């Protein structure tokens, strides 16, 4: 009974040790045979105190040698890949990059909507003269004038656009642009005096002319000017001393002007 119990314990130990060794293929074929031989010797040894003690000693020595020869771990096959981890927190914004190259010029945009009509002023809107403005006048002097006064050329021949007013003798601009003016004033002589006639724009002299009665005859004072006018500007002829001769319907003294081009 004692021998059987002693033999069973090493067998169990040997099986526990031998199975991992065989699976891992650790050790040589000779070692397997050696362990099997030791187990056979322990299990089949004859009864007796001396032989039993020797068998136990031999089994213990071989068990220790087998245990020492075992690997410290057994490496299995690689496992399946794990699940994707959770998304980490958002990082800090990076530095601003350098400016890129200048892009190509885009296509022209669509035309804008028409604007609102502006307030009505003293001038004529661009719609009224979107082609070529037609402004011109020509008038003669019927009545006699003398002293210092505006000459009212009341014998109107041409007044395209109606910008000249014969009752005041003034041309009033309504369309900005360049205008040409010319005048001829006949002096009424016979008393040895002189006559001065000025072309004025808004009370400022822009051209002057003089006629002298040196031999007690008639003389002319004439001049012309090219002016830039704005809406509301007035142009007229003013005596600055002397006598101007009116010619009834003969038009000895005349005043005329016309637009060269608009702004």
Short mmCIF file of C-alpha atoms in Angstrom, two decimals:
data_model
loop_
_atom_site.label_atom_id
_atom_site.label_comp_id
_atom_site.label_asym_id
_atom_site.label_seq_id
_atom_site.Cartn_x
_atom_site.Cartn_y
_atom_site.Cartn_z
CA UNK A 1 0.00 0.00 0.00
CA UNK A 2 2.80 2.40 0.94
CA UNK A 3 4.69 1.56 -2.22
CA UNK A 4 1.58 2.10 -4.34
CA UNK A 5 0.88 5.50 -2.76
CA UNK A 6 4.47 6.53 -3.17
CA UNK A 7 4.39 5.49 -6.81
CA UNK A 8 1.12 7.37 -7.52
CA UNK A 9 2.37 10.77 -6.41
CA UNK A 10 5.35 10.86 -8.77
CA UNK A 11 3.18 9.62 -11.62
CA UNK A 12 0.78 12.52 -11.18
CA UNK A 13 3.64 14.96 -10.96
CA UNK A 14 5.25 13.50 -14.03
CA UNK A 15 2.03 13.80 -16.03
CA UNK A 16 1.56 17.42 -15.01
CA UNK A 17 5.12 18.21 -16.03
CA UNK A 18 5.24 16.04 -19.13
CA UNK A 19 2.13 17.38 -20.90
CA UNK A 20 3.39 21.02 -21.25
CA UNK A 21 6.83 19.71 -22.24
CA UNK A 22 5.38 17.58 -25.00
CA UNK A 23 3.14 20.43 -26.26
CA UNK A 24 5.98 22.93 -26.40
CA UNK A 25 8.39 20.38 -27.91
CA UNK A 26 10.98 21.31 -25.28
CA UNK A 27 13.61 18.68 -24.70
CA UNK A 28 14.89 15.88 -26.89
CA UNK A 29 13.54 12.44 -27.61
CA UNK A 30 16.18 11.00 -25.29
CA UNK A 31 14.90 13.11 -22.38
CA UNK A 32 11.41 11.71 -22.96
CA UNK A 33 12.75 8.20 -22.80
CA UNK A 34 14.73 9.03 -19.69
CA UNK A 35 11.64 10.36 -17.89
CA UNK A 36 9.59 7.36 -18.93
CA UNK A 37 12.35 5.08 -17.68
CA UNK A 38 12.48 6.83 -14.33
CA UNK A 39 8.72 6.50 -13.98
CA UNK A 40 8.94 2.80 -14.84
CA UNK A 41 11.67 2.32 -12.28
CA UNK A 42 9.72 4.02 -9.53
CA UNK A 43 6.47 2.21 -10.26
CA UNK A 44 7.92 -1.32 -10.80
CA UNK A 45 10.62 -1.35 -8.06
CA UNK A 46 10.50 -4.44 -5.74
CA UNK A 47 9.32 -4.00 -2.16
CA UNK A 48 11.87 -3.25 0.55
CA UNK A 49 13.05 -0.32 2.61
CA UNK A 50 16.41 0.02 0.95
CA UNK A 51 15.15 -0.17 -2.59
CA UNK A 52 12.20 2.11 -1.79
CA UNK A 53 14.44 4.79 -0.34
CA UNK A 54 16.81 4.60 -3.31
CA UNK A 55 13.89 4.83 -5.71
CA UNK A 56 12.49 7.87 -3.97
CA UNK A 57 15.89 9.56 -4.00
CA UNK A 58 16.35 8.86 -7.70
CA UNK A 59 12.81 10.11 -8.51
CA UNK A 60 13.32 13.29 -6.51
CA UNK A 61 16.62 14.05 -8.27
CA UNK A 62 15.08 13.49 -11.72
CA UNK A 63 11.97 15.52 -10.81
CA UNK A 64 14.15 18.46 -9.80
CA UNK A 65 16.15 18.16 -13.02
CA UNK A 66 12.98 18.09 -15.10
CA UNK A 67 11.47 21.02 -13.23
CA UNK A 68 14.65 23.06 -13.70
CA UNK A 69 14.66 22.27 -17.43
CA UNK A 70 11.10 23.63 -17.96
CA UNK A 71 10.77 27.00 -19.73
CA UNK A 72 9.67 29.96 -17.64
CA UNK A 73 6.72 30.69 -20.03
CA UNK A 74 4.95 29.20 -22.98
CA UNK A 75 4.38 31.59 -26.00
CA UNK A 76 1.04 31.02 -27.63
CA UNK A 77 -0.23 32.13 -31.05
CA UNK A 78 -0.84 35.90 -31.63
CA UNK A 79 -4.25 37.13 -30.58
CA UNK A 80 -6.85 38.97 -32.62
CA UNK A 81 -6.39 42.75 -33.08
CA UNK A 82 -8.12 44.79 -30.43
CA UNK A 83 -10.90 47.32 -31.03
CA UNK A 84 -10.13 50.85 -32.10
CA UNK A 85 -9.70 53.11 -29.12
CA UNK A 86 -11.76 56.22 -28.40
CA UNK A 87 -10.94 59.47 -30.14
CA UNK A 88 -8.63 61.65 -28.14
CA UNK A 89 -9.28 65.30 -27.24
CA UNK A 90 -8.95 67.98 -29.95
CA UNK A 91 -5.47 69.42 -30.22
CA UNK A 92 -4.52 73.08 -30.21
CA UNK A 93 -4.79 74.98 -33.54
CA UNK A 94 -1.58 75.01 -35.49
CA UNK A 95 0.23 78.18 -36.58
CA UNK A 96 -1.07 80.16 -39.55
CA UNK A 97 0.56 79.06 -42.77
CA UNK A 98 2.24 81.37 -45.28
CA UNK A 99 0.00 83.25 -47.75
CA UNK A 100 -0.68 81.44 -50.97
CA UNK A 101 0.01 82.64 -54.49
CA UNK A 102 -2.23 85.29 -56.02
CA UNK A 103 -5.13 83.73 -57.87
CA UNK A 104 -6.20 84.42 -61.41
CA UNK A 105 -8.40 87.41 -62.18
CA UNK A 106 -12.02 86.39 -62.18
CA UNK A 107 -14.48 87.11 -64.96
CA UNK A 108 -16.23 90.50 -65.00
CA UNK A 109 -19.38 90.68 -62.97
CA UNK A 110 -22.85 91.23 -64.27
CA UNK A 111 -24.08 94.79 -64.84
CA UNK A 112 -25.67 96.37 -61.81
CA UNK A 113 -29.26 97.44 -61.53
CA UNK A 114 -30.21 100.94 -62.67
CA UNK A 115 -29.93 103.54 -59.95
CA UNK A 116 -32.71 105.68 -58.57
CA UNK A 117 -33.54 108.95 -60.25
CA UNK A 118 -31.88 111.88 -58.56
CA UNK A 119 -33.63 115.05 -57.45
CA UNK A 120 -34.61 117.52 -60.13
CA UNK A 121 -32.11 120.35 -60.31
CA UNK A 122 -31.45 123.38 -62.40
CA UNK A 123 -29.63 121.36 -65.06
CA UNK A 124 -30.82 118.87 -67.61
CA UNK A 125 -30.35 115.18 -66.82
CA UNK A 126 -27.98 113.06 -68.89
CA UNK A 127 -30.95 111.15 -70.29
CA UNK A 128 -32.08 114.29 -72.09
CA UNK A 129 -28.81 114.61 -74.01
CA UNK A 130 -27.49 111.05 -74.18
CA UNK A 131 -26.52 111.61 -77.82
CA UNK A 132 -25.34 115.11 -78.76
CA UNK A 133 -26.72 118.20 -77.00
CA UNK A 134 -28.03 120.89 -79.32
CA UNK A 135 -27.53 124.33 -77.84
CA UNK A 136 -26.99 127.50 -79.88
CA UNK A 137 -28.27 131.06 -80.03
CA UNK A 138 -27.85 134.22 -82.09
CA UNK A 139 -29.46 137.59 -81.40
CA UNK A 140 -29.15 141.23 -82.50
CA UNK A 141 -29.47 144.52 -80.65
CA UNK A 142 -32.46 146.72 -81.59
CA UNK A 143 -32.46 149.43 -78.94
CA UNK A 144 -29.81 151.99 -78.06
CA UNK A 145 -27.81 151.45 -74.85
CA UNK A 146 -25.37 153.63 -72.99
CA UNK A 147 -23.58 153.87 -69.65
CA UNK A 148 -23.09 150.77 -67.52
CA UNK A 149 -25.71 148.16 -68.19
CA UNK A 150 -26.27 144.68 -69.57
CA UNK A 151 -26.94 144.72 -73.30
CA UNK A 152 -30.24 143.06 -74.05
CA UNK A 153 -29.97 141.56 -77.50
CA UNK A 154 -33.68 141.38 -78.13
CA UNK A 155 -33.77 140.49 -81.84
CA UNK A 156 -33.49 136.71 -81.50
CA UNK A 157 -32.75 134.75 -84.68
CA UNK A 158 -31.67 131.38 -83.31
CA UNK A 159 -32.27 129.95 -79.84
CA UNK A 160 -31.86 126.16 -79.95
CA UNK A 161 -32.62 124.80 -76.49
CA UNK A 162 -34.04 128.15 -75.29
CA UNK A 163 -31.07 128.85 -73.05
CA UNK A 164 -30.84 132.53 -74.04
CA UNK A 165 -33.30 134.98 -72.49
CA UNK A 166 -33.79 138.18 -74.58
CA UNK A 167 -35.57 139.97 -71.73
CA UNK A 168 -32.46 139.80 -69.53
CA UNK A 169 -29.82 139.50 -72.23
CA UNK A 170 -28.29 136.49 -70.43
CA UNK A 171 -27.45 132.94 -71.52
CA UNK A 172 -28.05 130.43 -68.69
CA UNK A 173 -26.27 127.05 -68.76
CA UNK A 174 -28.23 123.89 -67.98
CA UNK A 175 -25.81 121.24 -69.32
CA UNK A 176 -22.18 121.30 -68.16
CA UNK A 177 -19.59 121.48 -70.88
CA UNK A 178 -17.46 123.69 -73.12
CA UNK A 179 -19.13 126.67 -74.83
CA UNK A 180 -18.02 129.24 -77.39
CA UNK A 181 -19.26 132.88 -77.32
CA UNK A 182 -18.65 135.84 -79.66
CA UNK A 183 -19.98 139.42 -79.72
CA UNK A 184 -19.79 142.53 -81.89
CA UNK A 185 -21.02 145.86 -80.52
CA UNK A 186 -21.18 148.96 -82.71
CA UNK A 187 -20.31 152.18 -80.92
CA UNK A 188 -22.50 155.19 -81.57
CA UNK A 189 -19.94 157.95 -82.20
CA UNK A 190 -19.96 161.61 -83.04
CA UNK A 191 -19.14 163.01 -79.62
CA UNK A 192 -15.50 161.95 -79.34
CA UNK A 193 -16.06 159.38 -76.60
CA UNK A 194 -15.09 155.69 -76.36
CA UNK A 195 -17.04 152.55 -75.57
CA UNK A 196 -16.10 149.41 -73.66
CA UNK A 197 -17.98 146.10 -73.91
CA UNK A 198 -17.17 143.14 -71.64
CA UNK A 199 -18.19 139.47 -71.86
CA UNK A 200 -18.99 138.38 -68.32
CA UNK A 201 -19.56 135.06 -66.61
CA UNK A 202 -21.30 135.35 -63.26
CA UNK A 203 -20.20 139.00 -62.77
CA UNK A 204 -16.61 138.18 -63.75
CA UNK A 205 -15.12 139.64 -66.93
CA UNK A 206 -13.87 136.93 -69.30
CA UNK A 207 -13.27 139.11 -72.42
CA UNK A 208 -13.18 142.86 -73.16
CA UNK A 209 -13.29 145.09 -76.22
CA UNK A 210 -13.00 148.83 -76.81
CA UNK A 211 -14.13 151.15 -79.56
CA UNK A 212 -12.78 154.74 -79.88
CA UNK A 213 -14.39 157.71 -81.60
CA UNK A 214 -11.18 159.26 -82.81
CA UNK A 215 -12.56 160.75 -86.02
CA UNK A 216 -16.18 161.06 -84.97
CA UNK A 217 -17.17 157.86 -86.83
CA UNK A 218 -18.65 154.52 -85.85
CA UNK A 219 -16.36 151.80 -84.49
CA UNK A 220 -16.74 148.20 -83.40
CA UNK A 221 -15.81 146.46 -80.13
CA UNK A 222 -15.53 142.70 -80.72
CA UNK A 223 -14.16 139.65 -78.87
CA UNK A 224 -14.81 135.97 -78.23
CA UNK A 225 -14.24 133.36 -75.51
CA UNK A 226 -14.30 129.59 -74.89
CA UNK A 227 -15.68 128.85 -71.42
CA UNK A 228 -16.44 125.82 -69.30
CA UNK A 229 -19.86 126.21 -67.75
CA UNK A 230 -21.73 124.45 -65.00
CA UNK A 231 -25.52 124.38 -64.63
CA UNK A 232 -26.73 127.78 -63.46
CA UNK A 233 -23.79 129.80 -64.86
CA UNK A 234 -24.77 133.00 -66.70
CA UNK A 235 -22.98 134.64 -69.64
CA UNK A 236 -23.82 138.15 -70.95
CA UNK A 237 -22.40 141.34 -72.49
CA UNK A 238 -22.15 144.48 -70.34
CA UNK A 239 -21.30 148.05 -71.29
CA UNK A 240 -18.51 149.60 -69.23
CA UNK A 241 -19.04 153.15 -70.48
CA UNK A 242 -19.95 154.62 -73.84
CA UNK A 243 -22.87 154.22 -76.20
CA UNK A 244 -23.96 151.10 -78.09
CA UNK A 245 -25.79 151.51 -81.35
CA UNK A 246 -28.98 149.59 -81.95
CA UNK A 247 -29.79 148.86 -85.57
CA UNK A 248 -33.49 148.13 -85.51
CA UNK A 249 -33.59 144.98 -87.64
CA UNK A 250 -30.15 145.47 -89.23
CA UNK A 251 -28.29 143.70 -86.44
CA UNK A 252 -25.18 145.90 -86.33
CA UNK A 253 -24.55 144.64 -82.79
CA UNK A 254 -24.85 140.88 -82.20
CA UNK A 255 -24.27 138.25 -79.52
CA UNK A 256 -24.08 134.48 -80.22
CA UNK A 257 -22.83 131.25 -78.74
CA UNK A 258 -23.10 127.46 -78.85
CA UNK A 259 -21.98 124.32 -77.03
CA UNK A 260 -18.76 122.70 -78.26
CA UNK A 261 -19.22 119.47 -76.25
CA UNK A 262 -20.76 118.33 -73.00
CA UNK A 263 -18.89 116.94 -69.99
#
